[in-house]
Short mmCIF file of C-alpha atoms in Angstrom, two decimals:
data_model
loop_
_atom_site.label_atom_id
_atom_site.label_comp_id
_atom_site.label_asym_id
_atom_site.label_seq_id
_atom_site.Cartn_x
_atom_site.Cartn_y
_atom_site.Cartn_z
CA MET R 106 50.45 -300.45 96.38
CA PRO R 107 49.06 -299.89 92.85
CA THR R 108 50.15 -296.92 90.73
CA ILE R 109 48.00 -295.21 88.09
CA THR R 110 49.06 -292.44 85.73
CA ALA R 111 47.14 -289.19 85.57
CA GLN R 112 46.05 -290.09 82.04
CA ASP R 113 44.76 -293.47 83.24
CA LEU R 114 42.63 -291.68 85.82
CA ALA R 115 41.33 -289.25 83.21
CA GLU R 116 40.28 -292.10 80.94
CA ARG R 117 38.65 -294.13 83.70
CA LEU R 118 36.71 -291.13 85.00
CA GLY R 119 35.92 -289.46 81.68
CA GLY R 120 37.66 -286.25 82.76
CA SER R 121 40.12 -283.77 81.26
CA LEU R 122 43.62 -283.03 82.56
CA GLU R 123 44.93 -279.50 82.99
CA HIS R 124 48.49 -278.46 83.86
CA CYS R 125 49.45 -282.06 84.55
CA PRO R 126 51.78 -284.39 82.61
CA PRO R 127 49.74 -287.37 81.38
CA ASP R 128 52.39 -289.81 82.60
CA ARG R 129 52.52 -288.46 86.16
CA PRO R 130 52.37 -291.50 88.50
CA ILE R 131 49.67 -291.40 91.18
CA SER R 132 50.08 -293.94 93.97
CA GLU R 133 47.82 -292.76 96.78
CA VAL R 134 44.72 -290.80 97.74
CA LYS R 135 45.22 -288.17 100.45
CA PRO R 136 43.39 -285.21 102.04
CA LEU R 137 44.42 -281.84 100.61
CA GLU R 138 46.63 -280.94 103.58
CA GLU R 139 48.48 -284.28 103.57
CA ALA R 140 48.89 -284.81 99.83
CA GLY R 141 52.27 -284.92 98.08
CA ALA R 142 53.54 -285.17 94.51
CA GLY R 143 52.32 -288.74 94.10
CA SER R 144 48.92 -288.08 95.65
CA VAL R 145 45.50 -287.29 94.26
CA SER R 146 42.99 -285.32 96.29
CA PHE R 147 39.69 -283.58 95.58
CA LEU R 148 37.86 -280.27 95.88
CA ALA R 149 34.07 -280.54 96.08
CA ASN R 150 33.25 -277.62 98.39
CA PRO R 151 34.30 -274.08 97.31
CA LYS R 152 35.04 -273.09 100.92
CA TYR R 153 38.14 -275.31 100.74
CA ALA R 154 39.44 -273.68 97.53
CA ALA R 155 42.22 -271.78 99.32
CA LYS R 156 43.41 -274.99 100.98
CA ALA R 157 43.35 -276.74 97.60
CA LYS R 158 45.53 -274.05 95.99
CA GLU R 159 48.07 -274.47 98.81
CA SER R 160 48.08 -278.28 98.55
CA ALA R 161 51.15 -280.12 97.29
CA ALA R 162 48.95 -282.77 95.64
CA GLY R 163 50.17 -284.01 92.29
CA LEU R 164 46.58 -283.97 91.04
CA ILE R 165 43.26 -282.68 92.35
CA PHE R 166 39.79 -283.70 91.20
CA VAL R 167 37.67 -280.59 90.55
CA ASP R 168 34.45 -279.77 88.73
CA ALA R 169 34.06 -277.60 85.65
CA THR R 170 33.67 -274.36 87.62
CA ALA R 171 36.71 -274.51 89.95
CA ASP R 172 39.43 -271.91 89.39
CA MET R 173 42.71 -273.53 90.41
CA GLY R 174 45.13 -271.38 88.42
CA GLU R 175 48.13 -273.43 87.29
CA HIS R 176 47.57 -276.27 89.75
CA PRO R 177 47.40 -279.74 88.15
CA VAL R 178 43.76 -280.79 88.08
CA LEU R 179 41.48 -283.39 86.58
CA ARG R 180 38.08 -281.92 85.79
CA VAL R 181 35.27 -284.41 86.34
CA LYS R 182 31.52 -284.25 86.79
CA HIS R 183 31.54 -285.48 90.43
CA PRO R 184 34.87 -284.79 92.24
CA TYR R 185 33.79 -286.57 95.42
CA TRP R 186 32.69 -289.66 93.51
CA ALA R 187 35.97 -289.59 91.57
CA PHE R 188 37.78 -289.47 94.91
CA ALA R 189 35.81 -292.49 96.14
CA GLN R 190 36.61 -294.52 93.03
CA ALA R 191 40.30 -293.62 93.26
CA ILE R 192 40.40 -294.94 96.83
CA GLY R 193 39.10 -298.28 95.59
CA TRP R 194 41.71 -298.42 92.82
CA LEU R 195 44.74 -297.23 94.79
CA HIS R 196 43.94 -298.63 98.25
CA PRO R 197 42.20 -301.96 97.60
CA GLU R 198 41.15 -303.90 100.70
CA PRO R 199 42.82 -307.31 100.95
CA ALA R 200 40.64 -310.36 101.41
CA PRO R 201 40.61 -311.71 104.99
CA GLU R 202 42.99 -314.61 105.56
CA TRP R 203 40.84 -317.13 107.37
CA SER R 204 42.24 -320.22 108.99
CA ASP R 205 40.67 -323.44 110.27
CA ARG R 206 42.39 -322.69 113.58
CA PRO R 207 40.98 -320.17 116.08
CA VAL R 208 44.37 -318.47 116.26
CA HIS R 209 45.89 -317.90 112.82
CA PRO R 210 49.29 -319.58 112.45
CA THR R 211 50.92 -316.25 111.61
CA ALA R 212 49.62 -314.48 114.74
CA MET R 213 52.11 -313.69 117.50
CA ILE R 214 50.81 -314.27 121.03
CA GLY R 215 52.74 -312.81 123.97
CA ALA R 216 53.63 -314.59 127.16
CA GLY R 217 50.82 -315.12 129.64
CA CYS R 218 47.96 -314.38 127.23
CA ARG R 219 44.67 -316.18 127.84
CA ILE R 220 42.47 -316.83 124.80
CA ALA R 221 39.08 -318.38 125.55
CA PRO R 222 37.32 -321.02 123.45
CA GLY R 223 35.28 -319.43 120.69
CA ALA R 224 37.61 -316.45 120.24
CA THR R 225 39.41 -315.93 116.93
CA ILE R 226 42.69 -314.13 116.19
CA GLY R 227 43.53 -313.06 112.63
CA ALA R 228 46.58 -313.27 110.42
CA ARG R 229 49.75 -311.41 111.49
CA THR R 230 47.99 -310.00 114.57
CA VAL R 231 50.19 -309.35 117.61
CA LEU R 232 49.03 -309.68 121.23
CA GLY R 233 51.28 -308.23 123.91
CA LYS R 234 52.04 -309.98 127.16
CA GLY R 235 49.18 -310.84 129.49
CA CYS R 236 46.22 -310.07 127.22
CA VAL R 237 42.87 -311.70 128.06
CA VAL R 238 40.47 -312.52 125.22
CA HIS R 239 37.02 -313.69 126.29
CA PRO R 240 34.71 -316.13 124.41
CA GLY R 241 33.22 -314.86 121.17
CA VAL R 242 35.79 -312.12 120.57
CA HIS R 243 37.09 -311.61 117.04
CA VAL R 244 40.38 -309.83 116.41
CA GLY R 245 40.93 -309.26 112.68
CA ASP R 246 44.05 -309.42 110.54
CA ASP R 247 47.06 -307.16 111.16
CA CYS R 248 45.90 -305.88 114.55
CA VAL R 249 48.33 -304.93 117.32
CA LEU R 250 47.41 -305.14 121.03
CA GLY R 251 49.70 -303.86 123.72
CA GLU R 252 50.34 -305.54 127.05
CA GLY R 253 47.56 -306.33 129.51
CA CYS R 254 44.59 -305.67 127.24
CA GLU R 255 41.24 -307.33 127.97
CA LEU R 256 38.52 -307.90 125.39
CA PHE R 257 35.14 -309.03 126.72
CA SER R 258 32.68 -311.36 125.00
CA GLY R 259 31.44 -310.28 121.60
CA ALA R 260 33.98 -307.50 121.09
CA VAL R 261 35.19 -307.14 117.49
CA LEU R 262 38.37 -305.49 116.26
CA TYR R 263 38.45 -304.90 112.51
CA ARG R 264 41.63 -305.19 110.47
CA ARG R 265 44.63 -303.01 111.46
CA THR R 266 43.18 -301.84 114.78
CA ARG R 267 45.93 -300.80 117.18
CA LEU R 268 45.52 -300.84 120.96
CA GLY R 269 47.97 -299.49 123.49
CA ASN R 270 48.71 -301.09 126.84
CA ARG R 271 46.02 -301.98 129.38
CA VAL R 272 43.07 -301.24 127.10
CA ALA R 273 39.72 -302.74 128.17
CA ILE R 274 36.91 -303.21 125.65
CA HIS R 275 33.59 -304.42 127.01
CA ALA R 276 30.98 -306.74 125.51
CA ASN R 277 29.71 -306.30 121.97
CA SER R 278 31.72 -303.19 121.12
CA VAL R 279 33.07 -302.80 117.60
CA VAL R 280 36.31 -301.00 116.84
CA GLY R 281 37.27 -300.29 113.24
CA SER R 282 33.97 -300.72 111.42
CA ASP R 283 33.34 -298.69 108.27
CA GLY R 284 32.60 -295.01 108.65
CA TYR R 285 29.32 -293.59 107.40
CA GLY R 286 30.42 -292.20 104.05
CA TYR R 287 28.31 -291.98 100.89
CA VAL R 288 28.01 -289.73 97.86
CA LEU R 289 24.83 -289.23 95.84
CA VAL R 290 25.50 -290.18 92.21
CA GLU R 291 22.71 -290.16 89.66
CA GLY R 292 20.04 -290.67 92.30
CA ARG R 293 21.77 -293.44 94.23
CA HIS R 294 23.96 -293.39 97.35
CA ALA R 295 27.39 -294.74 96.40
CA LYS R 296 29.73 -295.93 99.14
CA ILE R 297 32.98 -294.11 99.89
CA PRO R 298 35.52 -296.87 100.64
CA GLN R 299 36.80 -296.77 104.20
CA VAL R 300 40.38 -298.05 104.27
CA GLY R 301 41.83 -296.42 107.40
CA TRP R 302 42.16 -297.84 110.89
CA VAL R 303 41.67 -297.06 114.60
CA GLU R 304 44.39 -296.25 117.14
CA VAL R 305 43.60 -296.48 120.86
CA GLY R 306 46.05 -295.17 123.47
CA ASP R 307 47.19 -296.68 126.76
CA ASP R 308 44.76 -297.12 129.67
CA VAL R 309 41.62 -296.51 127.63
CA GLU R 310 38.40 -298.20 128.74
CA ILE R 311 35.63 -298.68 126.18
CA GLY R 312 32.17 -299.62 127.46
CA ALA R 313 29.64 -302.08 126.07
CA CYS R 314 28.04 -301.64 122.64
CA VAL R 315 30.38 -298.83 121.58
CA CYS R 316 31.12 -298.30 117.89
CA ILE R 317 34.33 -296.58 116.77
CA ASP R 318 34.63 -296.20 113.00
CA ARG R 319 37.94 -296.44 111.20
CA GLY R 320 39.17 -293.51 109.15
CA VAL R 321 38.44 -293.06 105.48
CA LEU R 322 42.17 -293.09 104.75
CA GLY R 323 44.14 -292.49 107.96
CA PRO R 324 43.38 -293.24 111.60
CA THR R 325 40.57 -292.51 114.01
CA ARG R 326 42.34 -291.88 117.33
CA ILE R 327 41.34 -292.29 120.98
CA GLY R 328 43.88 -290.65 123.28
CA LEU R 329 45.47 -292.28 126.30
CA GLY R 330 43.49 -292.50 129.52
CA THR R 331 40.16 -291.71 127.84
CA LYS R 332 37.07 -293.44 129.24
CA ILE R 333 34.13 -294.22 126.97
CA ASP R 334 30.75 -295.17 128.42
CA ASN R 335 28.25 -297.65 126.91
CA GLN R 336 26.51 -297.01 123.59
CA VAL R 337 28.78 -294.26 122.28
CA GLN R 338 29.37 -293.66 118.56
CA VAL R 339 32.68 -292.22 117.34
CA GLY R 340 32.69 -291.39 113.61
CA HIS R 341 35.47 -291.82 111.08
CA ASN R 342 38.67 -289.79 111.43
CA VAL R 343 37.59 -288.37 114.79
CA GLN R 344 40.57 -287.42 116.96
CA VAL R 345 39.84 -287.73 120.69
CA GLY R 346 42.46 -286.28 123.01
CA ASN R 347 43.95 -287.68 126.21
CA HIS R 348 41.93 -288.31 129.37
CA CYS R 349 38.55 -287.43 127.86
CA LEU R 350 35.21 -288.65 129.24
CA LEU R 351 32.54 -289.66 126.71
CA VAL R 352 29.31 -290.53 128.51
CA SER R 353 26.57 -292.90 127.38
CA GLN R 354 24.70 -292.34 124.09
CA THR R 355 27.04 -289.60 122.93
CA GLY R 356 27.67 -289.36 119.18
CA ILE R 357 30.63 -287.64 117.52
CA SER R 358 30.46 -287.01 113.77
CA GLY R 359 33.37 -287.55 111.41
CA SER R 360 36.64 -285.58 111.42
CA THR R 361 35.89 -283.73 114.66
CA LYS R 362 38.80 -283.10 117.05
CA LEU R 363 38.59 -283.13 120.84
CA GLY R 364 41.38 -281.69 122.96
CA ASP R 365 42.56 -283.21 126.23
CA TYR R 366 40.32 -283.62 129.30
CA VAL R 367 37.11 -282.93 127.36
CA THR R 368 33.87 -284.16 128.97
CA LEU R 369 30.84 -284.95 126.82
CA ALA R 370 27.92 -285.76 129.12
CA GLY R 371 25.10 -288.18 128.28
CA LYS R 372 23.32 -287.95 124.92
CA VAL R 373 25.60 -285.22 123.57
CA GLY R 374 25.70 -284.81 119.81
CA VAL R 375 28.68 -283.26 118.02
CA VAL R 376 28.62 -282.24 114.35
CA GLY R 377 31.53 -283.08 112.06
CA HIS R 378 34.65 -281.13 111.11
CA ILE R 379 34.81 -278.95 114.24
CA GLU R 380 37.19 -278.68 117.21
CA ILE R 381 36.39 -278.77 120.92
CA GLY R 382 39.12 -277.21 123.02
CA SER R 383 40.85 -278.92 125.91
CA ARG R 384 39.12 -279.07 129.32
CA SER R 385 35.76 -278.19 127.83
CA VAL R 386 32.54 -279.60 129.30
CA VAL R 387 29.37 -280.20 127.27
CA GLY R 388 26.23 -280.75 129.37
CA GLY R 389 23.83 -283.63 128.81
CA ASN R 390 21.42 -283.64 125.86
CA SER R 391 23.35 -280.82 124.17
CA VAL R 392 24.26 -280.50 120.49
CA VAL R 393 27.57 -278.89 119.62
CA ALA R 394 27.24 -277.24 116.22
CA LYS R 395 30.43 -275.15 116.05
CA SER R 396 33.97 -275.19 117.38
CA LEU R 397 34.53 -274.38 121.06
CA PRO R 398 37.57 -272.68 122.63
CA GLU R 399 39.50 -274.24 125.50
CA GLY R 400 37.74 -274.34 128.85
CA SER R 401 34.22 -273.96 127.49
CA PHE R 402 31.18 -275.01 129.54
CA VAL R 403 28.20 -275.25 127.23
CA THR R 404 24.70 -276.72 127.29
CA GLY R 405 21.60 -276.70 125.13
CA PHE R 406 20.53 -277.10 121.54
CA PRO R 407 22.47 -275.60 119.91
CA ALA R 408 25.05 -275.62 122.68
CA ARG R 409 25.92 -272.20 124.09
CA PRO R 410 27.58 -270.93 127.29
CA HIS R 411 25.84 -272.58 130.23
CA LYS R 412 24.79 -269.33 131.94
CA GLU R 413 23.28 -268.04 128.71
CA TRP R 414 21.38 -271.29 128.20
CA THR R 415 19.95 -271.35 131.72
CA GLU R 416 18.82 -267.72 131.42
CA ALA R 417 17.11 -268.54 128.11
CA GLN R 418 15.38 -271.55 129.66
CA ALA R 419 14.20 -269.47 132.63
CA ALA R 420 12.72 -266.90 130.24
CA LEU R 421 11.07 -269.65 128.22
CA ASN R 422 9.46 -271.08 131.36
CA ARG R 423 7.87 -267.68 132.05
CA LEU R 424 6.27 -267.46 128.59
CA PRO R 425 2.96 -269.27 129.44
CA ARG R 426 2.24 -266.84 132.28
CA LEU R 427 3.18 -263.84 130.15
CA MET R 428 0.97 -265.02 127.29
CA LYS R 429 -1.96 -265.52 129.68
CA GLN R 430 -1.51 -261.95 130.92
CA LEU R 431 -1.42 -260.64 127.36
CA ARG R 432 -4.65 -262.43 126.48
CA LYS R 433 -6.32 -260.86 129.51
CA GLY R 434 -5.02 -257.45 128.54
CA GLY R 435 -2.96 -257.18 131.68
CA ALA R 436 0.41 -255.53 132.11
CA LEU R 437 3.51 -257.64 131.74
#
């Protein structure tokens, strides 16, 4: 993994160091809460200032207005864009190692695996015993599949995807594609490199045409026993608990956490960076805009306790009659 000194970063980004030795080695990019002495992180939103001051990061990208006390910082014009560039420098994506053989010579295939014509298996990928890979499947480099997995036609696993035992992925689903991350720089949307991966637990079933994005840096996780219906989108760094049910056309935005046994009914939308407590149920066509405690049952847009939502809808349905009475001058 490459290493860059704090001074190198300052020169590349046109920033100024404060409270940081110029020769401090920086070897990785990490979120504030995970960063260590050799890590660089960033602060772009003032609401995370307290977390930034508590971070063990060896260097933090900040703008000209941030008050970080004696914490080592690099002041730059666009902290988030600096963060994105540092990912590219410190976590470069390796080129794919293609082979003229469908199964790369360095792949390890367990006993009893069945790999159909037209499927491809990447470099250093490991398939556990008894896996079934249908025609047209692509498994990228450095993936790990547990025992008894089945990938149906057209499924794609991007590099470093990890599946537990007995995972089923149906046709045309994509696991490990880039998350939706961009930063506006001088009027143009610049891409935030996505260099994480996806981890899927045992006994997970993923329906057709599902997209699960890899993390920006670390993993997106799908807990054991979870069942995902067709046409579901799971954003980068989402953490889905064990035995959850995600029903068709649901979308979960980045960095959201679901506890265990959570049910998201059809066409549910979930905003990013919130938590949904274990054994919560979100009714169909609802939008969850804030964190929910354990055992919640919510519906609506925005989602609220189900009884409250149904009462509001009943009142709304009475409005036409009430308005007609008002226009006639009648009593309500």
